[in-house]
């Protein structure tokens, strides 16, 4: 097969229109296996008989028979799409050229008129998808419009002429269907209130009928003529369906790919009942869809999500269908579902501060002690975390999301302005900084905002009050607001009189400013860099110098329905959650964690850079002398970008771990506090009292007296 390289080069040279711009003919790799294609980012596939043609990296690869034996490769620079019928394979370039694919050549056959201005004058166009059916080409084309882009579907002759627009809105792609029919995928990508649907289109008459509707966008739609079935992927799950029947689950689509993917991008069905698909990142799948085992068990998760743990569990347990489409349940709804047992989920996902304490105290939560792996993992967590997850000796919750949420400080900026001055540790220190800023620093640093807390004076007062409530939290003791420390800081906050922003221009100017200290952190763990400025975590200020800081925690957990019939499966799922924690979550929860790790984004970027470097080095081998310097400079720049990722791309660095260990002992997880959590009704009542004070309806003294009265009432209600 290697002898064909010279012939391929000849083909490239005799089609200058198609292969223009190629400086030299590098030999094409004719021995690429099917498995190796996953490293080449496939962009389009087509089938002819039982052969598969894959377009990737400016080449088209042919694989023959059920074993996908390499059967040839053709240079295909500029080609973006492949499409086939029962006896024809066509290739399409970005500019609209149509080529018939022969044994070892591409023969120019015509041009898509809709991409060349014949039918849409002066419009910027982009070919989205193309298929062949009934002796016609059907092309979904993105067209520039006043409000962005719109997609239209065109029918045209096989040479690209005589284009007719299909008068059906929101068409995104198509595939061949029953004889004389086309299956159209309809989806408004800008309006999710419009349900995605498959529509059967009769080519001769233009009549249509709705075949299926989806609850989520679908992809990888292909028609298997032998069984009169449509195969597709939606929200990571594969389905098979006949028109007029309910779609049948074929299990999790992601488990069929090498690597973690979400949905199918493009797919074909071959006569031998193989379903060949490409994921959005170019991974290939080849499965016998009719031999897949149907799920034997169903695990229901209220408020669930298709995350890394979900995909890992599905891959290891193809006989279990995990239903995460059930809506999130409140604590009251959970209690009702558990008691009635009607369509009750097996697992619930909830915020630790939204009714969890009541469910735990009333013994509505199932024990997770049946999993030694879960028990062992939790015993490694910080003591505060363990205390939140256990009910006596029973483990009754397991984390999904955990992060310490300290303030942040731009250390680079701080050193530039204040040198070695100590960071503010008390609210008194903080207001000293705010009060001196206009006179001492504002003129020299107009691009800097000293403190970011999310709004005007009202927002500052509310933020301080929430911080005070967290610091004052002690289990079994009501909060007292009427203290000199709290009143003094609120008075200083009121004196700032920070106005709100009334115009978009004011908001844009504020967003563009650099923030010295931020109450609401952007990161989840340790140190991060913003344009090479070092941002570090900072313990929230305290009201009394002798007090310990109170660092809040974001905490979302799974809890088990004690009446579930699938307890063993649910525990296995939670073990998949345990194994799927990212490094920053492990470092945040596990007291003795010492491992460093690059971020997922940095790891992916480094992989892409390594691939790009290898490509450039290969180009360098065949480059003309005048092009070599430019290629060498490009390679040097790629190495610099790679070094940058290793310097700034850590999710967990040694420095971050060291800083985190100074903050973690101060984490506060007020599980049973009615004044904590986004949905705290008690805190909303406190906010109402504060609003009256801010509107000058009552004095600060009256305000704190009313707040204490409300806090005492809430304490008594919760005690009962």
XYZ file of C-alpha atoms in Angstrom:
720
model
C 0.000 0.000 0.000
C 2.929 2.379 0.609
C 3.630 2.437 -3.115
C 0.448 4.449 -3.558
C 2.074 7.517 -1.964
C 3.569 8.653 -5.284
C 0.215 8.302 -6.989
C -1.483 10.330 -4.239
C 1.074 13.094 -4.678
C 0.286 13.117 -8.371
C -3.402 13.515 -7.637
C -2.676 16.466 -5.396
C -0.634 18.136 -8.102
C -3.179 17.680 -10.902
C -5.946 19.323 -8.865
C -4.369 22.732 -8.101
C -7.813 24.318 -7.547
C -8.560 21.791 -4.830
C -5.130 21.397 -3.259
C -3.823 24.919 -3.769
C -1.435 26.305 -1.160
C 0.383 23.036 -0.380
C 4.089 23.887 -0.352
C 5.354 20.323 -0.616
C 3.884 16.856 -0.769
C 4.548 15.123 2.531
C 3.909 11.380 2.344
C 0.502 10.375 3.649
C 0.373 7.697 6.317
C -1.328 4.777 4.617
C -1.153 2.409 7.598
C -3.374 4.288 10.034
C -5.551 1.800 11.899
C -9.161 2.381 12.909
C -8.194 2.667 16.574
C -5.469 5.186 15.749
C -8.016 7.482 14.083
C -9.093 8.731 17.513
C -5.868 10.752 17.654
C -6.634 12.469 14.347
C -9.811 14.449 15.146
C -12.236 13.172 12.520
C -14.537 15.845 11.059
C -16.827 13.824 8.763
C -17.712 10.221 7.930
C -19.625 8.415 5.196
C -20.421 4.804 4.353
C -20.506 2.982 1.057
C -21.644 -0.631 1.243
C -19.889 -1.769 4.440
C -16.829 0.466 4.008
C -16.313 3.562 6.138
C -14.670 6.758 4.883
C -13.257 9.126 7.505
C -12.161 12.705 6.857
C -9.393 13.871 9.217
C -6.357 16.158 9.033
C -6.543 16.978 5.312
C -6.843 13.320 4.308
C -9.650 10.854 3.645
C -9.171 7.333 5.023
C -11.036 4.250 3.859
C -11.653 1.277 6.140
C -13.033 -1.946 4.720
C -15.275 -4.635 6.177
C -16.364 -5.386 9.740
C -12.756 -5.413 10.992
C -12.159 -1.897 9.605
C -9.005 -2.837 7.750
C -7.084 0.152 6.262
C -7.955 0.192 2.557
C -6.533 3.448 1.212
C -5.968 7.135 1.822
C -6.414 10.205 -0.400
C -5.092 13.713 0.214
C -8.076 15.956 0.984
C -6.869 19.435 1.856
C -9.821 21.821 1.939
C -12.474 19.096 2.152
C -14.916 19.604 5.045
C -17.807 17.167 4.459
C -18.500 13.692 3.074
C -21.882 12.315 2.025
C -22.984 9.067 0.396
C -25.948 7.241 -1.077
C -26.267 3.544 -1.943
C -23.928 3.836 -4.940
C -22.172 7.194 -4.653
C -19.685 8.977 -2.402
C -19.211 12.745 -2.661
C -16.741 15.099 -0.983
C -17.409 18.820 -0.432
C -14.933 21.645 0.108
C -15.473 24.732 2.241
C -15.801 26.851 -0.920
C -18.531 24.589 -2.328
C -16.625 22.361 -4.755
C -18.224 18.925 -5.201
C -15.993 15.897 -5.861
C -16.881 12.342 -6.730
C -14.652 9.982 -4.756
C -13.142 7.354 -7.040
C -10.803 4.498 -6.115
C -7.738 6.684 -5.490
C -8.785 10.097 -6.737
C -11.207 12.982 -6.369
C -12.990 14.082 -9.544
C -14.448 17.586 -9.693
C -18.172 17.211 -10.302
C -19.651 20.683 -9.733
C -20.140 23.448 -7.186
C -22.756 24.152 -4.557
C -24.509 27.198 -5.979
C -25.672 28.331 -2.537
C -22.060 28.773 -1.409
C -21.043 30.728 -4.497
C -23.551 33.546 -4.659
C -25.718 32.133 -7.462
C -28.784 31.816 -5.250
C -27.905 34.005 -2.249
C -26.242 37.138 -3.522
C -23.438 38.671 -1.438
C -24.265 36.552 1.605
C -21.590 35.049 3.814
C -22.285 31.318 3.929
C -20.970 28.257 5.726
C -21.809 24.618 5.018
C -23.200 23.064 8.230
C -24.294 19.602 7.035
C -24.902 17.741 3.782
C -26.606 14.508 2.741
C -27.656 12.708 -0.459
C -31.132 11.260 -0.947
C -33.461 10.592 -3.867
C -30.908 11.746 -6.417
C -30.470 15.164 -4.791
C -28.021 16.927 -2.509
C -29.539 18.425 0.643
C -27.339 21.033 2.305
C -27.864 22.867 5.592
C -26.163 26.241 5.173
C -25.445 28.916 7.777
C -26.125 32.337 6.281
C -25.144 35.714 7.699
C -28.196 37.717 8.779
C -28.907 41.035 10.497
C -29.451 39.314 13.852
C -26.465 36.965 13.579
C -26.759 33.768 11.512
C -29.638 31.650 10.299
C -29.600 28.119 8.935
C -31.460 27.164 5.759
C -31.857 23.785 4.099
C -31.479 23.591 0.288
C -32.233 20.847 -2.209
C -30.154 20.845 -5.402
C -29.012 18.595 -8.238
C -25.954 16.397 -7.803
C -23.814 19.007 -9.587
C -24.923 21.683 -7.091
C -27.283 23.549 -9.432
C -31.007 24.371 -9.352
C -31.154 25.018 -5.604
C -34.566 25.103 -3.930
C -35.046 26.300 -0.352
C -37.014 24.011 1.958
C -39.577 26.266 3.591
C -39.245 24.712 7.066
C -37.742 26.781 9.922
C -34.812 25.837 12.172
C -33.477 22.916 10.107
C -29.974 21.879 11.201
C -29.206 18.604 9.414
C -30.725 15.699 7.487
C -30.259 12.017 6.746
C -31.765 9.614 4.204
C -34.996 7.960 5.364
C -37.514 5.614 3.777
C -37.625 5.399 -0.045
C -38.388 8.833 -1.471
C -38.105 10.522 1.944
C -35.635 12.543 3.935
C -35.396 12.858 7.720
C -34.871 16.463 8.832
C -33.613 17.560 12.241
C -35.361 20.738 13.404
C -33.995 22.710 16.355
C -33.900 26.405 17.207
C -30.437 26.796 18.714
C -31.348 30.226 20.139
C -34.754 29.377 21.626
C -34.867 26.341 23.888
C -38.639 26.713 24.298
C -38.947 25.228 20.785
C -38.741 21.436 21.169
C -36.197 19.744 18.870
C -37.913 17.356 16.452
C -37.362 14.952 13.562
C -39.503 15.615 10.500
C -40.085 13.247 7.578
C -39.939 15.115 4.249
C -41.404 13.565 1.076
C -38.981 14.610 -1.656
C -41.424 14.489 -4.593
C -44.307 16.422 -3.013
C -42.562 18.444 -0.303
C -45.099 17.276 2.309
C -43.930 16.778 5.902
C -44.920 14.950 9.068
C -43.456 14.991 12.567
C -41.741 11.720 13.504
C -40.298 12.397 16.993
C -39.973 15.204 19.492
C -37.098 15.447 21.952
C -36.851 16.895 25.438
C -33.208 17.862 24.746
C -31.176 18.558 21.581
C -30.241 15.441 19.632
C -27.305 14.467 17.461
C -25.873 11.561 15.520
C -29.156 10.905 13.737
C -28.918 7.967 11.337
C -31.466 5.693 9.649
C -31.035 1.922 9.572
C -33.043 0.797 6.524
C -32.741 -2.913 7.331
C -34.766 -2.462 10.525
C -36.637 0.720 9.616
C -35.188 2.325 12.743
C -33.713 5.703 13.585
C -30.678 5.734 15.885
C -29.756 8.955 17.668
C -28.102 10.419 20.756
C -29.694 12.892 23.151
C -28.150 14.247 26.359
C -25.482 11.535 26.288
C -27.919 8.631 25.909
C -28.430 6.510 22.797
C -31.886 5.661 21.500
C -33.465 3.482 18.830
C -36.972 4.179 17.560
C -39.445 3.318 14.846
C -41.835 5.991 13.670
C -44.968 6.017 15.806
C -43.306 4.187 18.700
C -41.712 5.409 21.902
C -37.884 5.672 21.612
C -36.071 2.791 23.343
C -32.916 3.443 25.353
C -29.764 1.726 24.076
C -27.701 2.840 27.049
C -25.139 5.550 27.495
C -23.520 6.844 24.315
C -20.420 8.158 26.063
C -19.263 4.715 27.180
C -18.622 3.740 23.546
C -15.911 6.341 22.991
C -12.290 6.461 23.995
C -12.291 9.379 26.405
C -15.053 11.442 27.961
C -17.540 12.916 25.505
C -21.117 14.123 25.693
C -23.120 13.660 22.479
C -22.800 12.311 18.967
C -21.942 14.916 16.354
C -22.415 12.926 13.125
C -23.336 9.292 12.469
C -24.141 6.721 9.783
C -25.744 3.265 9.771
C -24.157 0.579 7.597
C -25.960 -2.377 5.992
C -24.305 -4.714 8.531
C -26.193 -2.902 11.347
C -23.119 -1.059 12.582
C -23.646 2.456 13.927
C -20.571 4.599 13.226
C -20.394 7.982 14.921
C -18.155 10.966 15.614
C -18.198 12.868 18.888
C -17.892 16.692 18.949
C -14.132 16.397 19.491
C -13.566 13.919 16.689
C -13.612 10.610 18.575
C -14.932 7.612 16.595
C -17.324 4.901 17.747
C -18.223 1.661 15.936
C -20.935 -0.435 17.598
C -23.437 -3.112 16.640
C -26.461 -1.212 17.899
C -28.856 -4.165 17.712
C -26.647 -6.250 20.025
C -26.516 -3.746 22.881
C -27.919 -4.981 26.173
C -30.985 -3.051 27.314
C -30.720 -1.566 30.819
C -31.923 -4.053 33.462
C -32.014 -1.601 36.377
C -33.050 2.028 36.766
C -31.411 4.312 39.324
C -33.303 7.578 39.887
C -31.480 10.689 41.067
C -33.468 13.836 41.854
C -31.541 16.920 40.799
C -28.813 14.758 39.266
C -26.394 15.821 36.591
C -24.501 14.066 33.802
C -21.047 14.732 35.165
C -17.809 12.754 35.240
C -19.136 10.346 37.888
C -22.278 9.671 35.846
C -20.229 8.837 32.749
C -17.787 6.639 34.667
C -20.592 4.705 36.331
C -22.414 4.195 33.022
C -19.269 2.883 31.408
C -18.781 0.272 34.143
C -22.501 -0.551 34.531
C -24.141 -0.627 31.071
C -27.067 -2.639 32.470
C -28.107 0.281 34.721
C -30.009 3.245 33.336
C -29.318 6.291 35.514
C -32.209 8.734 35.270
C -31.014 12.212 36.224
C -33.847 14.050 34.508
C -35.918 14.154 37.705
C -36.264 17.704 39.061
C -34.456 18.811 42.185
C -36.553 18.254 45.323
C -36.854 20.534 48.337
C -36.527 19.064 51.837
C -40.330 19.040 52.163
C -40.739 17.304 48.790
C -38.073 14.759 49.728
C -39.907 13.950 52.931
C -43.178 13.432 51.037
C -41.558 11.271 48.338
C -39.777 9.105 50.885
C -42.940 8.586 52.957
C -45.308 7.890 50.046
C -42.845 5.867 47.979
C -44.634 6.970 44.769
C -42.031 7.348 41.987
C -39.525 8.101 44.730
C -35.921 8.683 43.637
C -33.169 6.499 45.038
C -30.786 9.400 45.568
C -31.355 13.099 46.114
C -28.924 15.908 45.436
C -29.319 18.930 47.708
C -27.520 21.897 49.166
C -26.301 21.143 52.675
C -27.963 24.298 54.008
C -31.412 23.766 52.465
C -33.284 21.530 54.912
C -30.616 18.845 55.289
C -30.347 19.315 59.066
C -34.085 18.700 59.562
C -34.062 15.565 57.404
C -31.064 14.276 59.319
C -32.538 14.936 62.757
C -35.856 13.273 61.783
C -34.015 10.160 60.496
C -35.283 10.472 56.911
C -31.848 9.797 55.421
C -30.584 6.322 54.571
C -27.294 5.049 55.949
C -24.313 4.760 53.602
C -22.406 2.512 56.014
C -22.912 -0.418 53.626
C -20.008 0.902 51.538
C -16.665 0.491 53.277
C -15.055 2.566 50.486
C -17.289 5.568 51.241
C -16.749 5.228 54.983
C -12.985 5.035 54.568
C -12.896 8.060 52.250
C -14.926 10.252 54.626
C -12.688 9.352 57.573
C -9.875 11.145 55.713
C -11.821 14.428 55.490
C -11.334 17.454 57.725
C -13.226 17.065 61.037
C -15.753 19.819 60.213
C -16.722 17.984 57.013
C -17.086 14.658 58.810
C -19.334 16.302 61.389
C -21.652 17.526 58.645
C -21.915 14.137 56.913
C -22.479 11.848 59.887
C -25.531 11.327 62.086
C -23.983 9.676 65.095
C -22.236 6.570 63.751
C -24.168 6.624 60.465
C -22.811 8.236 57.305
C -25.942 9.854 55.824
C -24.568 12.146 53.088
C -21.743 12.144 50.568
C -20.261 15.216 48.853
C -20.725 16.086 45.221
C -19.480 19.680 45.366
C -17.220 21.066 48.054
C -15.180 24.238 48.101
C -13.826 26.583 50.729
C -14.942 30.123 49.869
C -12.518 32.623 51.401
C -12.041 36.174 50.205
C -9.317 36.809 47.667
C -6.504 39.354 47.527
C -4.510 40.479 44.512
C -1.091 40.015 46.089
C 0.791 41.495 43.121
C -1.298 44.667 43.273
C -1.138 44.841 47.080
C 2.673 44.727 47.094
C 2.833 47.399 44.378
C 0.627 49.757 46.431
C 1.359 48.940 50.082
C 4.697 47.132 50.035
C 5.009 44.944 53.155
C 1.929 46.320 54.937
C -0.059 43.540 56.638
C -3.233 42.350 54.978
C -6.422 43.467 56.759
C -7.554 40.831 59.265
C -10.372 42.763 60.999
C -13.244 44.819 59.653
C -11.688 47.785 61.408
C -8.509 47.281 59.316
C -10.645 46.976 56.213
C -12.508 50.222 56.793
C -9.255 52.026 57.617
C -8.134 51.033 54.111
C -11.420 52.128 52.506
C -11.524 55.468 54.309
C -7.946 56.430 53.416
C -8.135 55.277 49.794
C -9.757 58.389 48.184
C -7.204 60.764 49.639
C -4.017 58.715 49.544
C -4.267 56.264 46.625
C -7.203 56.894 44.287
C -5.392 59.452 42.142
C -2.330 57.228 41.608
C -4.381 54.059 41.009
C -7.549 55.092 39.134
C -7.822 51.615 37.594
C -8.093 49.914 41.015
C -11.145 49.216 43.184
C -9.904 48.562 46.762
C -12.803 46.312 47.845
C -15.273 44.369 45.677
C -18.407 43.187 47.455
C -21.025 43.141 44.693
C -22.816 46.492 44.773
C -23.660 49.671 46.681
C -23.796 50.504 50.397
C -26.885 48.333 50.841
C -25.069 45.310 49.462
C -22.093 46.018 51.725
C -24.310 46.129 54.832
C -26.016 42.852 53.845
C -22.655 41.180 53.136
C -21.231 42.289 56.495
C -24.323 40.999 58.295
C -24.041 37.571 56.675
C -20.380 37.426 57.631
C -21.284 38.373 61.209
C -23.977 35.687 61.372
C -21.468 33.040 60.273
C -18.833 34.173 62.783
C -21.374 34.230 65.620
C -22.692 30.748 64.805
C -22.561 28.277 67.652
C -24.791 25.220 67.679
C -27.533 25.575 70.297
C -27.000 29.326 70.919
C -29.030 32.170 69.325
C -27.219 34.915 67.387
C -26.954 38.335 69.061
C -26.644 41.358 66.725
C -26.833 44.070 69.380
C -23.089 44.308 70.071
C -20.712 47.313 69.898
C -18.486 45.509 67.360
C -21.325 44.929 64.867
C -22.867 48.414 65.342
C -19.493 50.162 64.874
C -18.769 48.431 61.559
C -22.294 49.039 60.219
C -21.978 52.742 61.090
C -18.691 52.926 59.178
C -20.286 51.143 56.221
C -23.188 53.604 56.162
C -20.760 56.529 56.224
C -19.126 55.375 52.974
C -22.304 56.140 51.010
C -21.202 54.089 48.027
C -23.730 54.720 45.206
C -25.102 52.133 42.829
C -24.419 52.023 39.084
C -27.273 53.341 36.966
C -25.886 53.038 33.442
C -24.270 50.339 31.337
C -21.235 52.589 30.883
C -20.780 52.803 34.666
C -21.074 49.026 34.992
C -18.591 48.426 32.164
C -16.097 50.852 33.707
C -16.429 49.150 37.086
C -16.029 45.640 35.663
C -12.858 46.731 33.852
C -11.226 47.854 37.106
C -8.742 45.685 38.989
C -10.010 44.465 42.352
C -7.641 44.545 45.325
C -9.773 42.506 47.769
C -12.851 40.535 46.774
C -15.574 39.288 49.106
C -16.867 36.811 46.493
C -14.007 34.626 45.242
C -13.784 33.458 41.655
C -11.591 30.427 42.348
C -12.357 27.222 44.205
C -8.926 26.330 45.531
C -5.710 28.100 46.407
C -3.733 30.494 44.255
C -4.587 31.491 40.733
C -3.229 33.980 38.224
C -5.058 36.702 36.330
C -2.866 38.076 33.543
C 0.147 36.908 35.590
C -1.090 38.789 38.673
C -1.033 36.484 41.672
C -4.408 36.139 43.426
C -4.345 34.459 46.845
C -7.080 33.311 49.247
C -7.658 35.520 52.289
C -9.545 34.687 55.461
C -12.658 36.890 55.838
C -12.180 39.777 58.261
C -13.282 39.334 61.871
C -15.155 41.807 64.081
C -12.939 41.271 67.112
C -9.149 40.862 66.997
C -9.343 37.982 69.463
C -11.844 36.036 67.318
C -10.990 33.268 64.887
C -11.915 33.810 61.225
C -14.947 31.961 59.849
C -14.419 30.734 56.301
C -17.670 29.739 54.545
C -18.046 26.544 52.556
C -20.018 25.656 49.446
C -21.366 22.157 49.998
C -23.699 20.007 47.898
C -24.363 16.399 48.885
C -26.079 13.195 47.822
C -28.455 11.582 50.317
C -30.053 8.140 50.102
C -33.739 7.282 50.207
C -33.843 4.730 53.065
C -36.726 2.919 51.313
C -34.921 2.565 47.987
C -35.026 -0.857 46.346
C -31.642 -0.104 44.736
C -29.463 0.654 47.750
C -26.519 -1.434 46.516
C -26.624 0.245 43.106
C -26.927 3.679 44.741
C -23.857 2.961 46.893
C -21.948 1.861 43.788
C -22.933 5.130 42.128
C -21.633 7.131 45.095
C -18.376 5.177 44.895
C -18.123 6.373 41.282
C -18.641 9.903 42.625
C -15.826 9.288 45.117
C -13.444 8.131 42.364
C -14.333 11.050 40.088
C -13.473 13.986 42.355
C -11.164 16.474 40.614
C -7.828 17.143 42.360
C -8.945 20.488 43.818
C -11.963 18.861 45.495
C -9.818 16.105 46.984
C -7.279 18.648 48.219
C -10.100 20.712 49.704
C -11.636 17.845 51.689
C -8.821 15.426 52.551
C -6.823 16.636 55.519
C -3.562 14.911 54.578
C -3.632 15.640 50.843
C -0.168 16.394 49.406
C -0.430 15.793 45.646
C -0.145 18.626 43.125
C -2.042 18.579 39.805
C -2.411 20.617 36.660
C -5.890 21.862 35.839
C -7.957 19.929 33.314
C -7.803 22.920 30.960
C -4.009 23.179 31.268
C -3.603 19.438 30.689
C -5.763 19.644 27.571
C -3.931 22.745 26.329
C -0.531 21.097 26.835
C -1.731 18.064 24.876
C -2.907 20.301 22.037
C 0.388 22.221 22.089
C 2.387 18.966 21.995
C 0.348 17.874 18.979
C 0.858 21.258 17.282
C 4.607 21.143 17.970
C 4.848 17.664 16.430
C 2.933 18.864 13.351
C 5.182 21.896 12.915
C 8.315 19.793 13.340
C 7.012 17.414 10.669
C 6.333 20.379 8.359
C 9.881 21.547 9.011
C 11.236 18.306 7.535
C 9.649 19.074 4.131
C 9.751 22.890 4.189
C 11.571 24.980 1.619
C 14.583 26.892 2.882
C 12.791 30.269 2.812
C 10.001 28.864 5.025
C 12.183 27.205 7.673
C 12.876 30.296 9.812
C 9.160 31.090 10.111
C 8.387 27.507 11.139
C 11.192 27.496 13.720
C 9.847 30.719 15.248
C 6.374 29.210 15.361
C 7.741 26.142 17.179
C 9.556 28.370 19.712
C 6.327 30.283 20.385
C 4.459 27.007 20.979
C 7.123 25.935 23.494
C 6.704 29.279 25.312
C 2.944 28.704 25.535
C 3.624 25.223 26.888
C 5.955 26.603 29.563
C 3.298 29.158 30.526
C 0.804 26.364 31.216
C 3.298 24.586 33.461
C 3.920 27.825 35.358
C 0.359 29.076 35.781
C -1.894 26.099 34.993
C -1.977 24.233 38.308
C -5.326 23.354 39.836
C -3.442 22.310 42.971
C 0.072 23.668 43.461
C 2.411 23.223 46.429
C 1.943 26.919 47.295
C -1.845 26.569 47.144
C -1.756 23.570 49.468
C 0.358 25.444 51.991
C -2.007 28.433 52.005
C -5.075 26.214 52.113
C -3.841 24.485 55.258
C -3.788 27.845 57.048
C -7.456 28.437 56.139
C -9.005 24.971 56.427
C -8.979 24.835 60.259
C -11.229 27.914 60.187
C -13.893 26.485 57.877
C -17.385 26.766 59.353
C -20.198 24.468 58.164
C -23.341 25.687 59.960
C -25.562 22.769 58.966
C -28.282 23.546 61.496
C -28.127 27.356 61.258
C -31.362 28.872 59.895
C -29.380 31.988 58.936
C -27.132 30.361 56.354
C -27.760 29.250 52.794
C -29.091 30.902 49.651
C -32.695 29.992 50.498
C -32.606 30.979 54.172
C -36.030 32.437 55.064
C -34.669 33.565 58.451
C -31.937 35.631 56.784
C -34.483 37.152 54.427
C -36.411 38.351 57.488
C -33.219 39.929 58.833
C -32.667 41.561 55.426
C -36.141 43.127 55.586
C -35.310 44.734 58.925
C -32.010 46.023 57.528
C -33.799 47.462 54.476
C -36.055 49.499 56.776
C -32.983 50.870 58.529
C -31.295 51.653 55.210
C -34.444 53.487 54.072
C -34.210 55.514 57.327
C -37.527 54.199 58.630
C -35.845 53.016 61.845
C -32.550 53.797 63.571
C -29.627 51.392 63.800
C -30.367 50.876 67.511
C -33.971 49.942 66.701
C -32.725 47.754 63.840
C -30.392 45.576 65.943
C -33.041 45.278 68.677
C -35.566 43.958 66.135
C -32.960 41.655 64.627
C -32.213 40.143 68.041
C -35.921 39.630 68.661
C -36.309 37.868 65.305
C -33.167 35.767 65.880
C -34.455 34.607 69.285
C -37.826 33.694 67.779
C -36.182 31.698 64.972
C -33.979 29.911 67.504
C -36.979 28.838 69.577
C -38.893 27.664 66.484
C -35.965 25.512 65.359
C -35.385 24.167 68.862
C -38.924 22.793 68.817
